[in-house]
Amino acid sequence: MKFTLQNAFPTQASSESLWILVDSEQLQQNLNSYQINHLDNIINATQYKAAFNDQLPLLASVAVQANTQLLGLGKTDELKATKLAKLAQSIIKSSQNKFKQISVDLSALPADLHALFVLSLTQAAYGYDEFKSKKNEFVLDTIHLIARQTTLDEAQLKLLQAVQSGQNYARDLGNRPGNICFPEYLADQALALAAQYPDLLKVTVLDEQQMADLGMYAFLAVSKGSERPGRIVTLEYNAQMQQAPVVLVGKGVTFDTGGISLKPGLGMDEMKFDMCGAASVLGTIQALCEARLPIHVVGAIAAAENMPSGHATRPGDIVTTMSGQTVEILNTDAEGRLVLCDTLTYIKRFNPALVIDIATLTGACVVALGKVVSGLFTPDDELAQDLLQAGEQSLDRVWRMPVMEEYQELLDSPFADIANIGGPHGGAITAACFLERFTRDYRWAHLDVAGTAWLSGAAKGATGRPVPLLMQFLANRVQANG
């Protein structure tokens, strides 16, 4: 989707449809810029009140645009950012199969919500039909934004379009089935990105033999049960920059059966989404390349498939991690932390300024926080605040959860240095505490996106979160560093 920005509606219509956002308390004032025939009669006849998301067609009533719709905001001083998605969906749903270009007058919307509204439009415009015989008939490709006063500028629109590209890419990857999207496929995607942006990206792919040489036996304990070999992929963006990188580590379990600790069959098809952390890293790297932000970032993907077989790890097996710590694997369905812990040790070679791992790690986090916010775990108060702020700015929000020493004893094992599960209580917290043991040499935060990376039911599909959060966080760092 392309966006243009103008401060007034042109005298000649540049699009096929016009949407005017209107405040219920300033309806007439919002429409003063337009010559609308018989406006009072239309409003009286329809009793239009411009309530939230209330639509009113003005066909052949506006001089410069025959196809015009009013879209109510309700009282703008009561309008919450969380409601913008519904407004965006109304516009996109009504337009994307009919018009190649539309205009949206944002003037009645508070200026501080303009960027979030544009982001909501990009998210509403997504569709996935890769494996359908009948494709979506989407024709909408340009939205002309009209605002007499706005905080938006061309640079911000460019960033929002880059976020759109990265988030859509992450959604596509998450939606692809496990027979298409497996560990080697993710590695190939990274190599294809590097070929697209050879001046910006440097990609390295580790195979299982190289992992064994490095002592990554926690990772290999997961991947060895599958016919599909595991891969660790790093994508270094702006490698030439003389600054310590931000490292993003994504869990890329391309399908998770649970291994020998087999999951129930109902809903197991959704375990193709267990690589959405890795998808968000790839999406963020693509968005960075498109936006060309001046920052040094490394993306790392821990890609494996968790399958039951004669080669699979058994509950009770003990493995040695790359860090030298030993792990008793009590449950093979707690595999994400096993692929991540070795990857978190491996990325120390980049001398990171900070590390953020992104993982669909625990059902316990879904129980705690539902599908609205992602879980944020870090012992670093400043880093936590930066991520919380970026989440509010991008409406891709997180909620801080504890990482306390008192929880660590739940991971004690009588046979190894650490167990891979901590019992029935505080499962999301003990998972984070497990990872924390491998991150004590650098600043670190963990995002548990098990509840937010995909939706179930009628709206089933990957969300591409937390690409908007990560891009906002990185853009904020660029701005702070001048």
mmCIF file with all atom_site columns, N, CA, C and O in Angstrom, residues 60 113 191 228 268 340 342 440 445 448:
data_model
loop_
_atom_site.group_PDB
_atom_site.id
_atom_site.type_symbol
_atom_site.label_atom_id
_atom_site.label_alt_id
_atom_site.label_comp_id
_atom_site.label_asym_id
_atom_site.label_entity_id
_atom_site.label_seq_id
_atom_site.pdbx_PDB_ins_code
_atom_site.Cartn_x
_atom_site.Cartn_y
_atom_site.Cartn_z
_atom_site.occupancy
_atom_site.B_iso_or_equiv
_atom_site.pdbx_formal_charge
_atom_site.auth_seq_id
_atom_site.auth_comp_id
_atom_site.auth_asym_id
_atom_site.auth_atom_id
_atom_site.pdbx_PDB_model_num
ATOM 1  N N  . ALA A 1 60  ? -23.041 11.322  -5.164 1.00 0.00 ? 60  ALA A N  1
ATOM 2  C CA . ALA A 1 60  ? -23.323 12.444  -6.071 1.00 0.00 ? 60  ALA A CA 1
ATOM 3  C C  . ALA A 1 60  ? -23.691 13.718  -5.323 1.00 0.00 ? 60  ALA A C  1
ATOM 4  O O  . ALA A 1 60  ? -24.400 14.577  -5.849 1.00 0.00 ? 60  ALA A O  1
ATOM 5  N N  . LEU A 1 113 ? -2.962  10.818  16.679 1.00 0.00 ? 113 LEU A N  1
ATOM 6  C CA . LEU A 1 113 ? -3.421  9.478   16.298 1.00 0.00 ? 113 LEU A CA 1
ATOM 7  C C  . LEU A 1 113 ? -3.225  9.193   14.809 1.00 0.00 ? 113 LEU A C  1
ATOM 8  O O  . LEU A 1 113 ? -3.531  8.086   14.353 1.00 0.00 ? 113 LEU A O  1
ATOM 9  N N  . LEU A 1 191 ? 18.731  -15.763 3.044  1.00 0.00 ? 191 LEU A N  1
ATOM 10 C CA . LEU A 1 191 ? 19.681  -15.613 1.935  1.00 0.00 ? 191 LEU A CA 1
ATOM 11 C C  . LEU A 1 191 ? 19.061  -14.805 0.794  1.00 0.00 ? 191 LEU A C  1
ATOM 12 O O  . LEU A 1 191 ? 19.742  -14.005 0.144  1.00 0.00 ? 191 LEU A O  1
ATOM 13 N N  . ARG A 1 228 ? 13.952  -33.079 9.144  1.00 0.00 ? 228 ARG A N  1
ATOM 14 C CA . ARG A 1 228 ? 14.378  -31.752 8.681  1.00 0.00 ? 228 ARG A CA 1
ATOM 15 C C  . ARG A 1 228 ? 15.471  -31.229 9.607  1.00 0.00 ? 228 ARG A C  1
ATOM 16 O O  . ARG A 1 228 ? 15.225  -31.022 10.794 1.00 0.00 ? 228 ARG A O  1
ATOM 17 N N  . MET A 1 268 ? -3.598  -28.788 16.992 1.00 0.00 ? 268 MET A N  1
ATOM 18 C CA . MET A 1 268 ? -2.169  -28.908 16.727 1.00 0.00 ? 268 MET A CA 1
ATOM 19 C C  . MET A 1 268 ? -1.771  -28.276 15.403 1.00 0.00 ? 268 MET A C  1
ATOM 20 O O  . MET A 1 268 ? -0.609  -27.879 15.219 1.00 0.00 ? 268 MET A O  1
ATOM 21 N N  . LEU A 1 340 ? 16.616  -21.710 21.990 1.00 0.00 ? 340 LEU A N  1
ATOM 22 C CA . LEU A 1 340 ? 16.996  -20.317 22.250 1.00 0.00 ? 340 LEU A CA 1
ATOM 23 C C  . LEU A 1 340 ? 18.247  -20.209 23.112 1.00 0.00 ? 340 LEU A C  1
ATOM 24 O O  . LEU A 1 340 ? 19.079  -19.324 22.893 1.00 0.00 ? 340 LEU A O  1
ATOM 25 N N  . ASP A 1 342 ? 20.978  -21.940 23.429 1.00 0.00 ? 342 ASP A N  1
ATOM 26 C CA . ASP A 1 342 ? 22.245  -22.042 22.690 1.00 0.00 ? 342 ASP A CA 1
ATOM 27 C C  . ASP A 1 342 ? 22.427  -20.876 21.732 1.00 0.00 ? 342 ASP A C  1
ATOM 28 O O  . ASP A 1 342 ? 23.550  -20.386 21.538 1.00 0.00 ? 342 ASP A O  1
ATOM 29 N N  . ARG A 1 440 ? 23.416  -13.439 31.049 1.00 0.00 ? 440 ARG A N  1
ATOM 30 C CA . ARG A 1 440 ? 23.922  -12.575 32.119 1.00 0.00 ? 440 ARG A CA 1
ATOM 31 C C  . ARG A 1 440 ? 25.138  -11.755 31.709 1.00 0.00 ? 440 ARG A C  1
ATOM 32 O O  . ARG A 1 440 ? 25.617  -10.930 32.493 1.00 0.00 ? 440 ARG A O  1
ATOM 33 N N  . ALA A 1 445 ? 16.192  -8.643  27.114 1.00 0.00 ? 445 ALA A N  1
ATOM 34 C CA . ALA A 1 445 ? 14.747  -8.680  27.357 1.00 0.00 ? 445 ALA A CA 1
ATOM 35 C C  . ALA A 1 445 ? 14.167  -9.850  26.559 1.00 0.00 ? 445 ALA A C  1
ATOM 36 O O  . ALA A 1 445 ? 14.667  -10.208 25.481 1.00 0.00 ? 445 ALA A O  1
ATOM 37 N N  . ASP A 1 448 ? 7.468   -12.782 25.236 1.00 0.00 ? 448 ASP A N  1
ATOM 38 C CA . ASP A 1 448 ? 6.675   -13.998 25.023 1.00 0.00 ? 448 ASP A CA 1
ATOM 39 C C  . ASP A 1 448 ? 5.429   -13.588 24.238 1.00 0.00 ? 448 ASP A C  1
ATOM 40 O O  . ASP A 1 448 ? 4.530   -12.922 24.762 1.00 0.00 ? 448 ASP A O  1
#
